[in-house]
Short mmCIF file of C-alpha atoms in Angstrom, two decimals:
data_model
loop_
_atom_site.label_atom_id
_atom_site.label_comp_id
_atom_site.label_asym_id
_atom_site.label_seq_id
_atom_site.Cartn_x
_atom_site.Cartn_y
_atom_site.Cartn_z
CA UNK Y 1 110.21 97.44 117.72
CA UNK Y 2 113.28 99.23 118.49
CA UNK Y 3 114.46 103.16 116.66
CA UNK Y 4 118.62 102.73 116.91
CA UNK Y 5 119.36 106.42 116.89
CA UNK Y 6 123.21 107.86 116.15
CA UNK Y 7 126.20 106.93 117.50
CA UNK Y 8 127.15 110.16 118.99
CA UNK Y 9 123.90 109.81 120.71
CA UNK Y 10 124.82 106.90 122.10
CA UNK Y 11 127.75 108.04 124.12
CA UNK Y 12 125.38 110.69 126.00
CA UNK Y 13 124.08 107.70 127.72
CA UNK Y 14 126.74 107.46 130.45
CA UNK Y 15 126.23 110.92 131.50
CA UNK Y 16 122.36 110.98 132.14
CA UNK Y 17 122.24 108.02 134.43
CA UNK Y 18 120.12 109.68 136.73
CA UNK Y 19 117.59 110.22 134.07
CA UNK Y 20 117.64 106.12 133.16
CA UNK Y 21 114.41 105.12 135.02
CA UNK Y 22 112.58 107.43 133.13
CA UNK Y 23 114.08 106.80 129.65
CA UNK Y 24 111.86 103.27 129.19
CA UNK Y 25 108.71 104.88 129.70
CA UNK Y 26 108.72 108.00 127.39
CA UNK Y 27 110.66 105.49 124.66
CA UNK Y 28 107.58 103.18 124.93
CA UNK Y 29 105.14 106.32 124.98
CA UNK Y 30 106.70 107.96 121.75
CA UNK Y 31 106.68 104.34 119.73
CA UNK Y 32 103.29 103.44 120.71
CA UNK Y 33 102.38 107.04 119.34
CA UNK Y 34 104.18 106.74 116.47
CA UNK Y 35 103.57 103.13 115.09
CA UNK Y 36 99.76 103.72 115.69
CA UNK Y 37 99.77 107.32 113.65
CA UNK Y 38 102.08 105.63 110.87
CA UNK Y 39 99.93 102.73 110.76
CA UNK Y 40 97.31 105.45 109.29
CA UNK Y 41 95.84 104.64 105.03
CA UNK Y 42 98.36 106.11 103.01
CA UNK Y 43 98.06 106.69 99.35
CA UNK Y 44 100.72 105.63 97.28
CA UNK Y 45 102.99 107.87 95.67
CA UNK Y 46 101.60 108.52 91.73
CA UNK Y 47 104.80 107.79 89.46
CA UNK Y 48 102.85 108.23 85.96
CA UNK Y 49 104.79 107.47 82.81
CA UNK Y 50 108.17 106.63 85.34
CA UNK Y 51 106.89 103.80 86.80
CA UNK Y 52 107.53 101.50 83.86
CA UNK Y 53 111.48 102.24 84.27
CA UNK Y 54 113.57 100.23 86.00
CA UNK Y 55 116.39 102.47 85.84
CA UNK Y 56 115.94 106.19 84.80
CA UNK Y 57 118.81 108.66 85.00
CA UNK Y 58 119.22 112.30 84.06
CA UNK Y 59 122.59 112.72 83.11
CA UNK Y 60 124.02 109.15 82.59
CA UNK Y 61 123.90 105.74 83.02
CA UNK Y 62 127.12 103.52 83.06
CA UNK Y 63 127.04 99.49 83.94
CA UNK Y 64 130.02 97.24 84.76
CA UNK Y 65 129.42 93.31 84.31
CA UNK Y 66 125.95 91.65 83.59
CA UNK Y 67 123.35 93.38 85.16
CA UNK Y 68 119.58 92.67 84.12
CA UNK Y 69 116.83 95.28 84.24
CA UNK Y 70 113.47 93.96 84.15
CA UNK Y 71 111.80 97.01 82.92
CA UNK Y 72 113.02 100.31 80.97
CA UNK Y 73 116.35 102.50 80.47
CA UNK Y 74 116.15 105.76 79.94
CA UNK Y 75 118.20 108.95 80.79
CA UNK Y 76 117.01 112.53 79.70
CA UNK Y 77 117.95 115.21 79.06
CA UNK Y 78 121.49 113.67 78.95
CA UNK Y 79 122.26 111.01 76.34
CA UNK Y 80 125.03 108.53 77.92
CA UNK Y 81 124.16 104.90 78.36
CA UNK Y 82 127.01 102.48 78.59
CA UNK Y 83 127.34 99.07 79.49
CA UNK Y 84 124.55 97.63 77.39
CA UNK Y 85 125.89 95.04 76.23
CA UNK Y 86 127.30 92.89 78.76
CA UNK Y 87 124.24 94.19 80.66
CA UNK Y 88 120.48 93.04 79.52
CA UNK Y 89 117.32 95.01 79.16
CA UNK Y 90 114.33 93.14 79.42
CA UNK Y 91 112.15 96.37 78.13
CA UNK Y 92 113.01 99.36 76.15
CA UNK Y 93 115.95 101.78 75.69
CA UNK Y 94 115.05 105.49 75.64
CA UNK Y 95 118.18 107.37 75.21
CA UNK Y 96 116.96 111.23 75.55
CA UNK Y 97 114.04 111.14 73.54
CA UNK Y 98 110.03 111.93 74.42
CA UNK Y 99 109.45 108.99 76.12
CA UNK Y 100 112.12 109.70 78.57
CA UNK Y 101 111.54 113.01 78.91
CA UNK Y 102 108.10 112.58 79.94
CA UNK Y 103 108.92 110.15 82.35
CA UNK Y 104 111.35 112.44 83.70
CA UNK Y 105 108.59 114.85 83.95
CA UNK Y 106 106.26 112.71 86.09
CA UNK Y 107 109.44 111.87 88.29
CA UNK Y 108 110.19 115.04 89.38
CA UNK Y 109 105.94 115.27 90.44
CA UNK Y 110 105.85 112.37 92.38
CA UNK Y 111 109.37 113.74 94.27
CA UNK Y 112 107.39 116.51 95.31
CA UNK Y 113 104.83 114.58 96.28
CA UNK Y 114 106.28 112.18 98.50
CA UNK Y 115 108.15 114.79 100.02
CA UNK Y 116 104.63 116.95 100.68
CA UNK Y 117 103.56 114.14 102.61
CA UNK Y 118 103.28 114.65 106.01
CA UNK Y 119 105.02 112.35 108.30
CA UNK Y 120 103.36 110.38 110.97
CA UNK Y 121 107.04 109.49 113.04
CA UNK Y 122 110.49 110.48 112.94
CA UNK Y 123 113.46 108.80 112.37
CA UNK Y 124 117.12 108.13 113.32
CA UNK Y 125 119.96 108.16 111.57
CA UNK Y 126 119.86 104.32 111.43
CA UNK Y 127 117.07 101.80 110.77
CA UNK Y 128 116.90 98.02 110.75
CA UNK Y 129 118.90 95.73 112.86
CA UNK Y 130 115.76 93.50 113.18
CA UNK Y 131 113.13 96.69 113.26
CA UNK Y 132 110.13 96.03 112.07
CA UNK Y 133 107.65 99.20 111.12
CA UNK Y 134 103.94 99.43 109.46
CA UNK Y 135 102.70 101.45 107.00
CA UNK Y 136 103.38 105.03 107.19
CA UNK Y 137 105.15 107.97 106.23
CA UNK Y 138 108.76 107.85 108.30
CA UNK Y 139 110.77 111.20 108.07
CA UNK Y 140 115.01 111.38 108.42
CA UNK Y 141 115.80 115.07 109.40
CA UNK Y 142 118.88 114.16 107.44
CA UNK Y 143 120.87 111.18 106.45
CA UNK Y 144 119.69 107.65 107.12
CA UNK Y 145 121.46 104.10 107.10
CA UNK Y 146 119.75 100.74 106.54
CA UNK Y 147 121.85 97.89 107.89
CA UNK Y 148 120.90 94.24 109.08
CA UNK Y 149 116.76 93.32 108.36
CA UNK Y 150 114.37 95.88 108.60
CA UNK Y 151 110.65 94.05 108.02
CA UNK Y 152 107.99 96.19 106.91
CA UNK Y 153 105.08 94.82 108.27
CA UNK Y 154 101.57 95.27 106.90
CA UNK Y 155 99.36 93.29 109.17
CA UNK Y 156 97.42 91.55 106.27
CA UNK Y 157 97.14 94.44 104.05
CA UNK Y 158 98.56 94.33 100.33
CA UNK Y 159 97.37 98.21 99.67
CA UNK Y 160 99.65 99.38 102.87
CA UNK Y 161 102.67 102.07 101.81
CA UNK Y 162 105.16 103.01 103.12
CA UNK Y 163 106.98 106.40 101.66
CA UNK Y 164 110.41 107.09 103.79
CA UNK Y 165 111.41 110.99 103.49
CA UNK Y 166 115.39 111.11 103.72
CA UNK Y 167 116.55 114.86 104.27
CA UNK Y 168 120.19 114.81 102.25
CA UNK Y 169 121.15 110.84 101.47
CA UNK Y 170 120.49 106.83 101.87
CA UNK Y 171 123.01 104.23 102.54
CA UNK Y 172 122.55 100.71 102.90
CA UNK Y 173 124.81 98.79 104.72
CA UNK Y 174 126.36 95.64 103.09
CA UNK Y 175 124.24 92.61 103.17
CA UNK Y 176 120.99 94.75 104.32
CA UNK Y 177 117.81 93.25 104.08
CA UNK Y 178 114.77 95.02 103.39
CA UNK Y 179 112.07 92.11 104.45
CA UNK Y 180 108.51 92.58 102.80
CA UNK Y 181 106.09 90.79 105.36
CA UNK Y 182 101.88 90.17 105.92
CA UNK Y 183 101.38 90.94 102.52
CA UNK Y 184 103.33 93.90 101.99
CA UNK Y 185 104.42 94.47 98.05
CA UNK Y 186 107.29 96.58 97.07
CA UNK Y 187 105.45 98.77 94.76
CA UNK Y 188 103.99 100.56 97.51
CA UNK Y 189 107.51 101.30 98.95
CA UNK Y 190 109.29 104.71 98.60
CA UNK Y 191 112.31 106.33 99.43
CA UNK Y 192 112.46 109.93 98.41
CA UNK Y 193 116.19 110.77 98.84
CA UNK Y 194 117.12 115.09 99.71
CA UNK Y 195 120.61 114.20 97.28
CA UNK Y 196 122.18 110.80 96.63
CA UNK Y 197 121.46 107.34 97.58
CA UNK Y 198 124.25 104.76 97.74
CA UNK Y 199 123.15 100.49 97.79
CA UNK Y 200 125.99 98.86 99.56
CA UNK Y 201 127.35 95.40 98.28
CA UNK Y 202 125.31 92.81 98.39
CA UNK Y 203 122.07 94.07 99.83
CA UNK Y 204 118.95 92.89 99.60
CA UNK Y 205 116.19 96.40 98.81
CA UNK Y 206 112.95 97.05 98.18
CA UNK Y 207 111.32 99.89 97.25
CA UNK Y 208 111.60 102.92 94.18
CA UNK Y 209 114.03 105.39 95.55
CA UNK Y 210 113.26 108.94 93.92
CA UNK Y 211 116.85 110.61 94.41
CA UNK Y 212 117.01 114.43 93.97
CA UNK Y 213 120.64 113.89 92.44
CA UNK Y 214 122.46 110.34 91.89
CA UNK Y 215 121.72 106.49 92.78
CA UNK Y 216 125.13 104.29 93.34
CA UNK Y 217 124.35 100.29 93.28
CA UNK Y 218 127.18 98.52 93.92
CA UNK Y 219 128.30 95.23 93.39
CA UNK Y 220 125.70 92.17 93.71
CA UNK Y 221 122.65 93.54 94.17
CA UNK Y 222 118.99 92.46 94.12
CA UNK Y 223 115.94 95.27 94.07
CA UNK Y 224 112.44 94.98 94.08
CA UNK Y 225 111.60 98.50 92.75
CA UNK Y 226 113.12 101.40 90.70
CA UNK Y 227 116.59 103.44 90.66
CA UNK Y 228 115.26 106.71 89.76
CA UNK Y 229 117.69 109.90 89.52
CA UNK Y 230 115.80 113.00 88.70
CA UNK Y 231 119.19 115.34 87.82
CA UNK Y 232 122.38 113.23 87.86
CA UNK Y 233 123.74 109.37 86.98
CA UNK Y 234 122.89 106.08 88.14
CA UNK Y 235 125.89 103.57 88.43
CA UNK Y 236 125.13 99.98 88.37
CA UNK Y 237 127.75 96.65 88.63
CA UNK Y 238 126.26 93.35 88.38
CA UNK Y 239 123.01 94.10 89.83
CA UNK Y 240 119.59 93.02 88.97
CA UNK Y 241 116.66 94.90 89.42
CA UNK Y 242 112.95 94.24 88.56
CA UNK Y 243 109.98 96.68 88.45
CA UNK Y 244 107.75 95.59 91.10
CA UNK Y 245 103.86 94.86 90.02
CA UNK Y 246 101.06 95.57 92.74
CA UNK Y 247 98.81 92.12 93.02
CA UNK Y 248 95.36 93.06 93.95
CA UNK Y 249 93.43 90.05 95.84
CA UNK Y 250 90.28 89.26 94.15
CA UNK Y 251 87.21 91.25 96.05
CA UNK Y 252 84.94 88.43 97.26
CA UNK Y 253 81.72 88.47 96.84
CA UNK Y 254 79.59 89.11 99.45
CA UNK Y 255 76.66 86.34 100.14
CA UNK Y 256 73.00 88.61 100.40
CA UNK Y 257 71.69 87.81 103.91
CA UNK Y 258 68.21 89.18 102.52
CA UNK Y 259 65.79 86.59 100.68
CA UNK Y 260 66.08 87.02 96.59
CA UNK Y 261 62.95 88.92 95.80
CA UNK Y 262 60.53 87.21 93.47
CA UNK Y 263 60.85 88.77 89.49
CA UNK Y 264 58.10 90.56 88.02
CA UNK Y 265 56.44 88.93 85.25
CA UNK Y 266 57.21 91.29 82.25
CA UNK Y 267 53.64 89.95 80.01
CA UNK Y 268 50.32 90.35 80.91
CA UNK Y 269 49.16 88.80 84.34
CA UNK Y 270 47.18 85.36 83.49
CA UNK Y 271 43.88 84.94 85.47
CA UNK Y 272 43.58 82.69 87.61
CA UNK Y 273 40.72 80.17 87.62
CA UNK Y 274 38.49 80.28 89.70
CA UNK Y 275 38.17 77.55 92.67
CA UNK Y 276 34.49 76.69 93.58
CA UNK Y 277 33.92 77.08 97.22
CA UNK Y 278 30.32 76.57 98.02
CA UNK Y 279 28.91 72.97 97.65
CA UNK Y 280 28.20 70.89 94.39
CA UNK Y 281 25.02 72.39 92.95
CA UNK Y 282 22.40 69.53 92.55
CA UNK Y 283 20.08 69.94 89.44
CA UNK Y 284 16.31 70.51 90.33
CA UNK Y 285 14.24 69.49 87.23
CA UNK Y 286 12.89 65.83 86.62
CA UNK Y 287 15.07 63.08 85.41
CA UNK Y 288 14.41 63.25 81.72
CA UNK Y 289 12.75 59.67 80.47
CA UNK Y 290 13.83 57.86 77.31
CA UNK Y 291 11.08 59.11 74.69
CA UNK Y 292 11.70 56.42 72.21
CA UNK Y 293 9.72 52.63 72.07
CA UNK Y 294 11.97 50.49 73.59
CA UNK Y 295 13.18 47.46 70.93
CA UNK Y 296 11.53 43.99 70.73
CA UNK Y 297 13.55 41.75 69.27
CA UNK Y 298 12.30 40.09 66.16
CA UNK Y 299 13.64 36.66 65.57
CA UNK Y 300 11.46 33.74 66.96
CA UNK Y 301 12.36 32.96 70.41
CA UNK Y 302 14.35 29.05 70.28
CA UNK Y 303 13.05 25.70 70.95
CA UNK Y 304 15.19 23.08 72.71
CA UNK Y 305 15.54 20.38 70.22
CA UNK Y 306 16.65 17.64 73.18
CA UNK Y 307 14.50 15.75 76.09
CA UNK Y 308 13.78 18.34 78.49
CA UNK Y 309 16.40 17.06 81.89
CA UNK Y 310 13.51 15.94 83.98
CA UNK Y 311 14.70 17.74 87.75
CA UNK Y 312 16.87 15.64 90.23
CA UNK Y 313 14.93 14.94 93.01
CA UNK Y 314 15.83 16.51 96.71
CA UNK Y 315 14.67 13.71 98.40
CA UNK Y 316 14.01 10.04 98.10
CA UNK Y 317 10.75 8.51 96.73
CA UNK Y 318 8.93 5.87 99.05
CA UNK Y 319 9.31 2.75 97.76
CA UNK Y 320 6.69 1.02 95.47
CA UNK Y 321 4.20 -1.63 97.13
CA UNK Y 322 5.20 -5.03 95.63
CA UNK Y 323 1.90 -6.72 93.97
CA UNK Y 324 3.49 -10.04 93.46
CA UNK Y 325 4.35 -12.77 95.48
CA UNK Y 326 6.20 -12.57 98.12
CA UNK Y 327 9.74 -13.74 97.46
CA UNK Y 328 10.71 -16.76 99.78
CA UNK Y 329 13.18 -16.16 102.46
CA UNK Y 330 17.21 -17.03 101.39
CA UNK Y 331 17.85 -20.13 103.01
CA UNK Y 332 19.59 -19.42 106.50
CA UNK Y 333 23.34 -20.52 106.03
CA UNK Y 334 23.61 -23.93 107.62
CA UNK Y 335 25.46 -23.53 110.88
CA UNK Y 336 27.76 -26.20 110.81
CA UNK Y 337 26.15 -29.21 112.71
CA UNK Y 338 26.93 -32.75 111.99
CA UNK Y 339 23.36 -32.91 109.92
CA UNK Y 340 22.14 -29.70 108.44
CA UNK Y 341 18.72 -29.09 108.82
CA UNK Y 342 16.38 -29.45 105.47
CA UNK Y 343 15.31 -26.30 103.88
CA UNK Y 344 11.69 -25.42 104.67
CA UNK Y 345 9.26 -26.09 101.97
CA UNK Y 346 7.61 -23.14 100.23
CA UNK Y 347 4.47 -22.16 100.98
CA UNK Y 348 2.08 -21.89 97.22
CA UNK Y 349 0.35 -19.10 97.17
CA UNK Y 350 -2.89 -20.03 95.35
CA UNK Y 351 -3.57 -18.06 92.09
CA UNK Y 352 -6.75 -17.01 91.32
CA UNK Y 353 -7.97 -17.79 88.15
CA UNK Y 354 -10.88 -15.51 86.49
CA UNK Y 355 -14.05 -17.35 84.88
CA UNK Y 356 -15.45 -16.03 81.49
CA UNK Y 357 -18.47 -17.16 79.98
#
């Protein structure tokens, strides 16, 4: 980061040469101080009923070619607005009446209170060049210049401010950037202005400036924020200019790192039944007997009809004793001789023949 001071300042340089070695180290020392005290929570500055203007004036407003206001034109307690037609207004026109005199009202309290504020770091006359500065409240003794990029950097944080205090009046240079960066939104950006402030051609700006007297925007250009003159005119030519809307993240919600306690039932309690926990009881009277006859049946019992199977026998009978005669041997087969021998003759067995008489 790098403060660019005045240029009458700088030609002191070539006469303190002996104090050069020393110059580094009190330059680091004062913006180390400084960037950590304006890196400090600021509130942003309240604009009540004002901050819905985009351009708010107190004695005129006059416009040359097509400008465009995103939000409200007003002027109070004068009653001069020119220029509208060929510019647009994308809001309402108050031309002196309640609404812009209460908005007038709340301008002049949130002057006061950016100017209360008390500033964490002072600066130059001149700012930017490719400085970059966090949130804070930055204080110019007297007049201060924006030229080249300034970045206002704020480190992750969409709710960071920035309120510059400018003792007597704010010029930008032509072709300026003011660079919103890490989140940084341009409704929490404010320059309250000791007189006039003057936007050079071209120039890139973000921010509501709160000017005591005046606001001049020349040709070409493009603002993030509010042109808001508390007692004199603002001038525009070509310009556009859009009231800036804070985005709040969404809050996350946090995951409970303790165990979801069980609900209360609400009814009565049911009761639980009981579980047995000695052993089976086993019942100690006699076994009760049947008291009644028990049945006979009445039918007559059935009489196989068929043979009765006579039993198969397990083992073979001995074989009967022939009483008759004994059968006579089969002839031998002849062997086969020349002359076959003659059968042998039977032997009769004499039969006995019984006597009556």
């Amino acid at each position: 980061m790098q403060i660019i001071g005045s240029r009458a300042s700088r030609r002191t340089i070539r006469y303190s040469w002996l104090a050069a070695p020393l110059v580094p180290i009190g330059v680091v020392a004062a913006l180390l101080l400084g960037q950590s005290a304006a890196g400090a929570a600021v509130a942003p500055v309240g604009l009540g009923t004002a901050g819905s203007f985009a351009v708010l004036a107190g004695s005129t407003v006059t416009n040359t070619g097509p400008t465009i206001l995103n939000g409200d034109l007003g002027v109070s307690p004068g009653t001069a607005i020119t220029g509208f037609p060929p510019g647009i207004v994308n809001g309402a026109v108050h031309d002196n009446d309640g609404v812009a005199a209460g908005a007038q009202s709340d301008l002049t309290t949130a002057y006061n209170d950016a100017a209360g504020r008390t500033p964490a770091h002072s600066v130059g006359a001149f700012i930017g060049a490719g400085q970059t500065l966090l949130p804070g409240v930055y204080k110019a003794s007297s007049s201060l210049d924006v030229g080249g990029a300034l970045t206002l950097d704020a480190g992750g944080d969409p709710s960071a401010v920035w309120i510059f205090q400018v003792g007597s009046a704010l010029t930008t240079n032509s072709s300026s950037h003011v660079i919103l960066a890490a989140g940084a939104q341009a409704c929490n950006v404010f320059w309250q202005v000791g007189s006039s402030a003057t936007l050079g051609t071209g120039s890139i700006f973000a921010g509501s400036v709160l000017a005591l007297t005046s606001i001049t925007v020349t040709t070409g250009d493009t603002i993030q924020g509010r042109m808001l003159a508390r007692n004199g005119a603002v001038t525009l030519d070509d310009d556009t200019i859009t009231v800036p809307a804070c985005s709040i993240p969404p809050t996350p919600t946090p995951t409970p790192t303790t165990p979801t306690p069980t609900p209360t039932p609400t009814g009565p309690t049911p009761t639980p039944t009981p579980t047995p926990t000695g052993p089976t009881p086993t019942p100690t009277g006699p076994t009760p007997t049947p008291t009644g006859p028990t049945p006979t049946p009445t039918g007559p019992t059935p009489t196989p009809t068929g043979p009765t199977p006579s039993p198969s026998p397990t083992r073979p009978s001995p074989s009967p004793t022939k009483t008759g005669p004994t059968p006579t041997p089969a002839p031998t087969k002849p062997h086969h001789h020349r002359h076959p021998r003659p059968a042998p003759k039977p032997t009769p067995v004499p039969t006995t023949i019984p006597v009556t008489g």
